[in-house]
PDB file of C-alpha atoms in Angstrom:
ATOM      1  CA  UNK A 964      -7.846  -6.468  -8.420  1.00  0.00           C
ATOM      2  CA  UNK A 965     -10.864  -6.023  -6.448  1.00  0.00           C
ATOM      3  CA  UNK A 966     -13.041  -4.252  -9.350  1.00  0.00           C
ATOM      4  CA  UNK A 967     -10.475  -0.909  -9.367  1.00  0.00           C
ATOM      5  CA  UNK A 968      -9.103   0.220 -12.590  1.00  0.00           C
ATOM      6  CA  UNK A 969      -7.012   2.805 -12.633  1.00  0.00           C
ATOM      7  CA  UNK A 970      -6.085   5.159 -16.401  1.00  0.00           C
ATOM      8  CA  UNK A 971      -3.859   5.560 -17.773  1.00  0.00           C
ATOM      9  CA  UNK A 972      -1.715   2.756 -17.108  1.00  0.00           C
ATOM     10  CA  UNK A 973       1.010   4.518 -18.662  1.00  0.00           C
ATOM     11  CA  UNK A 974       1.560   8.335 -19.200  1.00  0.00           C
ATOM     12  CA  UNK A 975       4.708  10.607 -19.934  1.00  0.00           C
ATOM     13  CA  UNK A 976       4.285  14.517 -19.641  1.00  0.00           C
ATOM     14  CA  UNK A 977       6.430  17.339 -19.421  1.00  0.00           C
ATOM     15  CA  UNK A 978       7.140  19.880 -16.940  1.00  0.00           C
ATOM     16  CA  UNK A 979       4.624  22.142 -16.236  1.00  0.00           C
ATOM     17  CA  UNK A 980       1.602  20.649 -18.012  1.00  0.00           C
ATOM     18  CA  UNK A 981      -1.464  19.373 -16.128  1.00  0.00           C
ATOM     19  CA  UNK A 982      -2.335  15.945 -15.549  1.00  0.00           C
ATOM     20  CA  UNK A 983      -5.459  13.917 -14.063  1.00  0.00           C
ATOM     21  CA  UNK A 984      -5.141  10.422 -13.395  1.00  0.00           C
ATOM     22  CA  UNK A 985      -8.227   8.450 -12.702  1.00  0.00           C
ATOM     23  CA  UNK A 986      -9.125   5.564 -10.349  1.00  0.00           C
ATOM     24  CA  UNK A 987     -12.641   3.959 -10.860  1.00  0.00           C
ATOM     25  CA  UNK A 988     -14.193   1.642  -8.870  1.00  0.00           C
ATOM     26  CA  UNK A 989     -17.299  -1.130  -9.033  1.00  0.00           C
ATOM     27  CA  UNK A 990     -17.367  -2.252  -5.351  1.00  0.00           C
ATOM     28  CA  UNK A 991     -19.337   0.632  -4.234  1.00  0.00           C
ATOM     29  CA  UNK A 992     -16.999   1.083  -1.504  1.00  0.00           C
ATOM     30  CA  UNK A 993     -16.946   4.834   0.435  1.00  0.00           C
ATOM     31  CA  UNK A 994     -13.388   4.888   1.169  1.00  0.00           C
ATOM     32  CA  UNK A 995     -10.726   6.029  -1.677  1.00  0.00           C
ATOM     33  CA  UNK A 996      -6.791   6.677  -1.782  1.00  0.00           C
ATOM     34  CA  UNK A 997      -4.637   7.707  -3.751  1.00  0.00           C
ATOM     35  CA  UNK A 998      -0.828   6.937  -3.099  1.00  0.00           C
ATOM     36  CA  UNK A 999       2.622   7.287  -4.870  1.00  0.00           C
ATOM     37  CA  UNK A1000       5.369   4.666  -4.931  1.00  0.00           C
ATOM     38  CA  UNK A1001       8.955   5.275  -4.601  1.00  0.00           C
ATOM     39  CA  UNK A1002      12.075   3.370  -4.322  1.00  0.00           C
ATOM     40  CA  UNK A1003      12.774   3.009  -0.594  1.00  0.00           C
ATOM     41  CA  UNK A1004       9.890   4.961   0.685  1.00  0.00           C
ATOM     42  CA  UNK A1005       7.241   2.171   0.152  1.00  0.00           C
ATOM     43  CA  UNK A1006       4.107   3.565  -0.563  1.00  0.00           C
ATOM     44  CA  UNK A1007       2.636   7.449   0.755  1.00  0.00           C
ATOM     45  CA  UNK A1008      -0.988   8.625   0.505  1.00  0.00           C
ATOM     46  CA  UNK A1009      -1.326  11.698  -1.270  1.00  0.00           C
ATOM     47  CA  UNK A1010      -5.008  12.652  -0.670  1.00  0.00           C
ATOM     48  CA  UNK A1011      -8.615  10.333   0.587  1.00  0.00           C
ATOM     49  CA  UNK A1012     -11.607  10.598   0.223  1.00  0.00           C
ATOM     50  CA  UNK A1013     -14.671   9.100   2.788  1.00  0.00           C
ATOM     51  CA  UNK A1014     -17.715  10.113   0.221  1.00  0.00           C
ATOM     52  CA  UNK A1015     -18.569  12.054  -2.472  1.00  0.00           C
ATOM     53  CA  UNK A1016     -17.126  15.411  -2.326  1.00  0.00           C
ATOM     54  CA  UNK A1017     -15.611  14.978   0.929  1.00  0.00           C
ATOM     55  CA  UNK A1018     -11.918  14.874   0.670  1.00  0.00           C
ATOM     56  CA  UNK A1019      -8.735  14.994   2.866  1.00  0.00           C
ATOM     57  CA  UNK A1020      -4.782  15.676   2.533  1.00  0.00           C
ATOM     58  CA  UNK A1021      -2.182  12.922   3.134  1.00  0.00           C
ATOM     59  CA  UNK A1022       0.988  13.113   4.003  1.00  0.00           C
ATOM     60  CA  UNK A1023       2.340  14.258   0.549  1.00  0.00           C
ATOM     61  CA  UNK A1024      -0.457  16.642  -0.945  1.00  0.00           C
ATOM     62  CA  UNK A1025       1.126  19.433  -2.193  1.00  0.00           C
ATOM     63  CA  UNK A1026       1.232  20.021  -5.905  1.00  0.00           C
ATOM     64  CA  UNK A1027      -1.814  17.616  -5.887  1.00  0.00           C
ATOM     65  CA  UNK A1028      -5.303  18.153  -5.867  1.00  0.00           C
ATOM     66  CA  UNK A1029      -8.440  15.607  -5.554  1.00  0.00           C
ATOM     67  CA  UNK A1030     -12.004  15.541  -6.798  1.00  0.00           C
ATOM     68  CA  UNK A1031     -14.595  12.839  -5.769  1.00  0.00           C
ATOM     69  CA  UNK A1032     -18.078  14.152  -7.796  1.00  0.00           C
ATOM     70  CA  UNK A1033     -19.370  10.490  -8.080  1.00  0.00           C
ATOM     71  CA  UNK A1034     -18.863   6.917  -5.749  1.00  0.00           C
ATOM     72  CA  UNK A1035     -17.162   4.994  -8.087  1.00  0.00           C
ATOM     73  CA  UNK A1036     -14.778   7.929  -9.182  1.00  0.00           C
ATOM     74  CA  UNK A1037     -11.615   9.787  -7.998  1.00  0.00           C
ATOM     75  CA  UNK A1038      -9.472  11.891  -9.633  1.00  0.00           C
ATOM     76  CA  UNK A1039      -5.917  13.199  -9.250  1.00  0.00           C
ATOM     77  CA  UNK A1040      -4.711  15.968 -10.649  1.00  0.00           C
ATOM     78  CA  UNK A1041      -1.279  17.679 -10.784  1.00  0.00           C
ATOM     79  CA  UNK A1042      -2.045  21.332 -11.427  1.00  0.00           C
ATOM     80  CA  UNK A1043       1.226  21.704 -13.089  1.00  0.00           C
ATOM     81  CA  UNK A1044       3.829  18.733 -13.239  1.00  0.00           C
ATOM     82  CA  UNK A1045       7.283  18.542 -12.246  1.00  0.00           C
ATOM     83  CA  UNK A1046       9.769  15.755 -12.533  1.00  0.00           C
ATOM     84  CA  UNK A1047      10.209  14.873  -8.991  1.00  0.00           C
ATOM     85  CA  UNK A1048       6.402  13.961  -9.389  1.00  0.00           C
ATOM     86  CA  UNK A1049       7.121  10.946 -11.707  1.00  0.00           C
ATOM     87  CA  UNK A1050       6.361   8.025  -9.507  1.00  0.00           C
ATOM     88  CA  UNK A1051       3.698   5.136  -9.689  1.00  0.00           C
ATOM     89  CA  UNK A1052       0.803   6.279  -8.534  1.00  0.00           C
ATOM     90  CA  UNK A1053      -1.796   3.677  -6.747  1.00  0.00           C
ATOM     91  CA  UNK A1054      -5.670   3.775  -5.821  1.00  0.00           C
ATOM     92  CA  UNK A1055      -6.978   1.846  -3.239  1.00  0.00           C
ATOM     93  CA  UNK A1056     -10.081   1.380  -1.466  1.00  0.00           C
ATOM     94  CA  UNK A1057     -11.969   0.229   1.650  1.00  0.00           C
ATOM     95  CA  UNK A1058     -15.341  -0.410   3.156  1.00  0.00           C
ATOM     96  CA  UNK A1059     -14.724   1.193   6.353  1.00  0.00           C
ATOM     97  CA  UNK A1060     -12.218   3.486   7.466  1.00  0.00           C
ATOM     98  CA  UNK A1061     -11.368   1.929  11.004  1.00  0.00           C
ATOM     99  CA  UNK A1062      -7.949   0.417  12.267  1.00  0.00           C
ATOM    100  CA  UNK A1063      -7.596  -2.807  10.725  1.00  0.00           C
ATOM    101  CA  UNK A1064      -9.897  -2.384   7.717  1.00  0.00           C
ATOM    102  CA  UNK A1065      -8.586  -3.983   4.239  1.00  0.00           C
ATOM    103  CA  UNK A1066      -7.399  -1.757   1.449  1.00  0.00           C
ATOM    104  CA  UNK A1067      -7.333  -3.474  -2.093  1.00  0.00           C
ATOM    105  CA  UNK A1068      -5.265  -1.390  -4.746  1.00  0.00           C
ATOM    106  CA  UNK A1069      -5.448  -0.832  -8.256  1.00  0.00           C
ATOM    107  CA  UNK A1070      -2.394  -1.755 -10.528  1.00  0.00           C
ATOM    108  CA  UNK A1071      -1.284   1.530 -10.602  1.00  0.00           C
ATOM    109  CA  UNK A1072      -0.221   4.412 -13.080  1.00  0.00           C
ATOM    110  CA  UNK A1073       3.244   4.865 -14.196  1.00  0.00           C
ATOM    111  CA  UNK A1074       3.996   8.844 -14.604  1.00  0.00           C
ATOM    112  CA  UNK A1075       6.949  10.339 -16.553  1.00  0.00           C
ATOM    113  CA  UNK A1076       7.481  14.160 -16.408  1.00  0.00           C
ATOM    114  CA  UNK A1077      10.562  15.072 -18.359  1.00  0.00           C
TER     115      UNK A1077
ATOM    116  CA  UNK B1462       3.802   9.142  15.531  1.00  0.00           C
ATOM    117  CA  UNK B1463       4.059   5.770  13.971  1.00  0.00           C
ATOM    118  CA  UNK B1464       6.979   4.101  11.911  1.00  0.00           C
ATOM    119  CA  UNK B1465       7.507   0.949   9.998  1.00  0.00           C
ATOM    120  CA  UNK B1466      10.812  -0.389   9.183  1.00  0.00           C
ATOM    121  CA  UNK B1467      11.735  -3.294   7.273  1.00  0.00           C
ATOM    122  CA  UNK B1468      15.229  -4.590   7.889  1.00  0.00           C
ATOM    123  CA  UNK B1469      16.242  -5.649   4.891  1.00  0.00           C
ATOM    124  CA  UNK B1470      16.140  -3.980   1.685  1.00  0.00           C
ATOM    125  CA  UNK B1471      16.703  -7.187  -0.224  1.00  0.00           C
ATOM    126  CA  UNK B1472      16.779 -10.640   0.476  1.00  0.00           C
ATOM    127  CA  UNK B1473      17.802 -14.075  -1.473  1.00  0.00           C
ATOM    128  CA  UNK B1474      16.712 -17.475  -0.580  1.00  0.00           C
ATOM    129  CA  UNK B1475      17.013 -20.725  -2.879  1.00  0.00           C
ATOM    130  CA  UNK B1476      13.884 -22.411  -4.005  1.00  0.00           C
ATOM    131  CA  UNK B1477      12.667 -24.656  -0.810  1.00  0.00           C
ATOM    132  CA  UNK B1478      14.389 -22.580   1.737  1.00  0.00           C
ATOM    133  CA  UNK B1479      12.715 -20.530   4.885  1.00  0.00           C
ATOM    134  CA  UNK B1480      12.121 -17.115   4.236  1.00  0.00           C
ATOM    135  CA  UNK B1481      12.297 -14.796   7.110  1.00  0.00           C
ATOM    136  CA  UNK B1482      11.616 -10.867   6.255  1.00  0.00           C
ATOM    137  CA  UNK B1483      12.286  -8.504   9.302  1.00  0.00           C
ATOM    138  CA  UNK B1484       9.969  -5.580  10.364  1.00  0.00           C
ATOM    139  CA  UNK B1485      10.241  -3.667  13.375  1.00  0.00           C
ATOM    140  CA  UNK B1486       7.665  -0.922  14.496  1.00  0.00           C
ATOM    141  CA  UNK B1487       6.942   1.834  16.990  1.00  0.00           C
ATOM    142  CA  UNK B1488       3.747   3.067  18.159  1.00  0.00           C
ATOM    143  CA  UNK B1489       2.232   4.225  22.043  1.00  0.00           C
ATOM    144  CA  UNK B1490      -0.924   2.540  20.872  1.00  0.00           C
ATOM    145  CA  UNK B1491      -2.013  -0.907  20.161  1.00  0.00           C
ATOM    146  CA  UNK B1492      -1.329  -1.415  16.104  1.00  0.00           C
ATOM    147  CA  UNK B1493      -2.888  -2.918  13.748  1.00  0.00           C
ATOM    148  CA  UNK B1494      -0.126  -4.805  11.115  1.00  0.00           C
ATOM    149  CA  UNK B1495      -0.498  -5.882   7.442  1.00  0.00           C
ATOM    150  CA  UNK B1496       1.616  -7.199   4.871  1.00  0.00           C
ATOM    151  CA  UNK B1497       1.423  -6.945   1.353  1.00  0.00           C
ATOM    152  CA  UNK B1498       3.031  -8.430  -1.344  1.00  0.00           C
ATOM    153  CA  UNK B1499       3.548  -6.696  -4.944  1.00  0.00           C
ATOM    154  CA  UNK B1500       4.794  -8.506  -7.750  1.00  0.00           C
ATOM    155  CA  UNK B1501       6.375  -6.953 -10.460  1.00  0.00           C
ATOM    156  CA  UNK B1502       4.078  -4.422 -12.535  1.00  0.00           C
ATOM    157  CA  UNK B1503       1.522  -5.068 -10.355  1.00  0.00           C
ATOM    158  CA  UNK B1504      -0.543  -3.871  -7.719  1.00  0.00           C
ATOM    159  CA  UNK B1505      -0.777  -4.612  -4.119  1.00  0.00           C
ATOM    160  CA  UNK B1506      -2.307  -7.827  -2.892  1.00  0.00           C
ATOM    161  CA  UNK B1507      -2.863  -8.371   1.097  1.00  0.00           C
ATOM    162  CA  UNK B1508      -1.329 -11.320   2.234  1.00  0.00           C
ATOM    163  CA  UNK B1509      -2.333 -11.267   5.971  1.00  0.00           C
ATOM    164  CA  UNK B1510      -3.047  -8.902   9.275  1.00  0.00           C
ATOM    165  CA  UNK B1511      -2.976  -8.476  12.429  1.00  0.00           C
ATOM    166  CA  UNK B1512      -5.810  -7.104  14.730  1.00  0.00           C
ATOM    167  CA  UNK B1513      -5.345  -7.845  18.321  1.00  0.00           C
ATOM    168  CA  UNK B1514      -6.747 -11.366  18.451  1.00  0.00           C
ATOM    169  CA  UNK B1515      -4.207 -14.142  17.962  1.00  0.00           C
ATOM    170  CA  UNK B1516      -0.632 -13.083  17.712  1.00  0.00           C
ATOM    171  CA  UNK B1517       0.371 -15.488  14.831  1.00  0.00           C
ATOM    172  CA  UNK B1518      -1.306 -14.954  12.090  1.00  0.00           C
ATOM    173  CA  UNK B1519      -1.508 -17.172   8.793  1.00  0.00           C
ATOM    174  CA  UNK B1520      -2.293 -15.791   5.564  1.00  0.00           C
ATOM    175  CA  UNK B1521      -2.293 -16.881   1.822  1.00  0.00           C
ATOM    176  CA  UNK B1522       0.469 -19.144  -0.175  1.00  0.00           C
ATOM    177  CA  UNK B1523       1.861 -20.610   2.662  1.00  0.00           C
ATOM    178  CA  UNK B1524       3.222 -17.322   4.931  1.00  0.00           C
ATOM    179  CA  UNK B1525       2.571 -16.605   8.469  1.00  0.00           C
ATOM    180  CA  UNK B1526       3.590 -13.626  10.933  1.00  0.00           C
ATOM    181  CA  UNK B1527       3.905 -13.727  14.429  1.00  0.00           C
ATOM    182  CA  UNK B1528       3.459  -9.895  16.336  1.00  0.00           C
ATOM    183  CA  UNK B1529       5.563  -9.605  19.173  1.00  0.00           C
ATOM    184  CA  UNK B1530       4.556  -6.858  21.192  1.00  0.00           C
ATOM    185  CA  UNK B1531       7.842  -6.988  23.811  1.00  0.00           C
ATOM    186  CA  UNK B1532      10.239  -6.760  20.599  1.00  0.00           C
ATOM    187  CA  UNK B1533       7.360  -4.085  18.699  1.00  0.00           C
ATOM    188  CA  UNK B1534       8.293  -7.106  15.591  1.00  0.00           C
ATOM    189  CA  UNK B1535       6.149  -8.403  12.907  1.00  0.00           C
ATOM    190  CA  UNK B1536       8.336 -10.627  10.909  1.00  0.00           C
ATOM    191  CA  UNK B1537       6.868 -12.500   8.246  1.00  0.00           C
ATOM    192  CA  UNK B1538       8.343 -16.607   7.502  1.00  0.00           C
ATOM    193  CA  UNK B1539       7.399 -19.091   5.271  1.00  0.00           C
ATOM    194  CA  UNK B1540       8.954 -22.865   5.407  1.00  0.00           C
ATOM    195  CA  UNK B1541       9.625 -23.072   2.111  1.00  0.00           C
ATOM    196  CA  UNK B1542      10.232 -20.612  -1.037  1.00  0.00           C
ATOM    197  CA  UNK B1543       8.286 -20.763  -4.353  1.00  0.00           C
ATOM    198  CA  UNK B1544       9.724 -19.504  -7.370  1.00  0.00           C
ATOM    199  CA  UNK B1545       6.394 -17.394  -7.139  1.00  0.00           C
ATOM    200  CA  UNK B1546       7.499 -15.987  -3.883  1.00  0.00           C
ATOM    201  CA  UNK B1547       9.912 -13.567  -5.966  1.00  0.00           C
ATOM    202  CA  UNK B1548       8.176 -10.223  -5.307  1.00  0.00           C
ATOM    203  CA  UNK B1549       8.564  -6.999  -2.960  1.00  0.00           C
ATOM    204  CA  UNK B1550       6.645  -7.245   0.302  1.00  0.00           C
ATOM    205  CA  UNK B1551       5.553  -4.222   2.656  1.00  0.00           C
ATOM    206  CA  UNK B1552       4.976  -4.079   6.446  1.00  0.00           C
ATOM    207  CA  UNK B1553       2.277  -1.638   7.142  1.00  0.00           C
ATOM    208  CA  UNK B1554       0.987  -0.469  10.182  1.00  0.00           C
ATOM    209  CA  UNK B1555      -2.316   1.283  11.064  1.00  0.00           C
ATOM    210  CA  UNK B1556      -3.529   2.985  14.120  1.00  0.00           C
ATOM    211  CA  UNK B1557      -6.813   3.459  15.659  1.00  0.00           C
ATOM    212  CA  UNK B1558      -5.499   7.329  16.776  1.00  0.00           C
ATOM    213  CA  UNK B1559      -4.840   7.912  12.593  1.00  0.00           C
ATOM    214  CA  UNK B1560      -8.036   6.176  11.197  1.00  0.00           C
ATOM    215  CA  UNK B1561      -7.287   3.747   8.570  1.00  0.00           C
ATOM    216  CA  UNK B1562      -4.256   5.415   7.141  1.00  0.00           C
ATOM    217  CA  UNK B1563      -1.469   3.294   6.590  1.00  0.00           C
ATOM    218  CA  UNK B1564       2.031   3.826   6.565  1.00  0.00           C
ATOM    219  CA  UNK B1565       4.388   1.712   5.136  1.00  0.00           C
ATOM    220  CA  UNK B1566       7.667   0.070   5.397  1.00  0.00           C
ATOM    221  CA  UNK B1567      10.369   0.748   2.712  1.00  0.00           C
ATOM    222  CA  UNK B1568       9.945  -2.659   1.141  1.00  0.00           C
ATOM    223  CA  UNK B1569      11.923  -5.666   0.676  1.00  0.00           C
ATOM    224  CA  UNK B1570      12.886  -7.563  -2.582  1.00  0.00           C
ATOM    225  CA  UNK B1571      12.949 -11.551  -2.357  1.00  0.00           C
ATOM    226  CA  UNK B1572      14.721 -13.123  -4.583  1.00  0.00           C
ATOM    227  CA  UNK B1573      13.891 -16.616  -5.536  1.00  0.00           C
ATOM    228  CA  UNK B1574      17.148 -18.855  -6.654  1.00  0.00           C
ATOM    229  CA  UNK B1575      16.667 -22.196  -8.320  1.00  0.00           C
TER     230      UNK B1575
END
């Protein structure tokens, strides 16, 4: 998977507690994403990121927030979780952030919030 | 604004059969076209793209694509189905106007019948 790992694999929270999800990377790239996955919607991008501490909003970025202190890291958090935020959440990343560029993914984090 | 949308939500073939998954796009500007193919519990892998040079396009395991500009189509075929082939696959669509943000069909399921 392109040298992205992404942790937890795996998490179930409940409502209103905070959670950071983590995508770390050893291509060196400066382009990061982080998407969710739903049935029918294919995937959405949340937030990016094109360097350290420079960050943007997708097209679904409220009740998430991003951090990007390092290259290789970038972090999601859900300031307080609900239940329509349980999804599969994906990282990807790119070397260049022009039409047509490649983005390789992560295998993704499963998120339960009961 | 740019949409993707794949015409079938599901789709069965039997082993050694053509595939042929539908996706239809809009866009005022010249696109560039992806698909990816996600297998289950895993992450995204690119299986070919489009970028203005020749209008069929062959990519990994055996697929191709052929952009059609008049018909705004980007279907994807193979000759014959794999057992492996069993998987969800996503148009996606990028535009020099957005960056490199994608946005993605809904998805469609193969199905791979012995």
């Amino acid at each position: 998977d392109a040298g992205i790992t992404q942790s937890p694999r795996h998490k179930v929270t409940e409502t209103g507690t905070p959670v950071t999800l983590r995508c770390h990377q050893t291509e060196n790239h400066r382009y990061m994403y982080w998407y969710r996955q739903d049935p029918g919607h294919g995937l959405r991008l949340i937030h990016y990121s094109y360097g350290v501490k420079d960050t943007d909003k997708g097209e679904v970025s409220d009740g998430y927030s991003v951090s990007r202190s390092k290259t290789e890291d970038f972090l999601l958090t859900l300031e307080s979780a609900t239940s329509s935020q349980t999804s599969v959440y994906f990282c990807a990343i790119s070397e260049r952030d022009e039409q047509g560029s490649e983005q390789y993914f992560g295998p993704g984090t499963r998120l339960t919030v009961t | 604004a740019q949409s993707v949308t794949q015409l079938d939500s599901h789709v069965s073939v039997s082993e050694g059969t053509p595939v042929l998954l539908r996706c239809n796009y809009s866009s005022s500007y010249s696109p560039s076209l992806f698909w990816y193919v996600q297998h289950p519990n895993k992450g995204l892998q690119l299986l070919l793209k489009y970028t203005s040079a020749a209008t069929l396009v062959k990519g990994i395991n055996g697929f191709e694509a052929e952009f059609k500009k008049s018909e705004t189509s980007f279907h994807l075929t193979k000759p014959s189905a794999h057992m492996s082939d069993a998987a969800e696959y996503f148009c996606v669509v990028s535009l020099l106007a957005a960056g490199n943000k994608l946005t993605f069909g809904g998805g469609t399921r193969v199905l791979v019948k012995p």
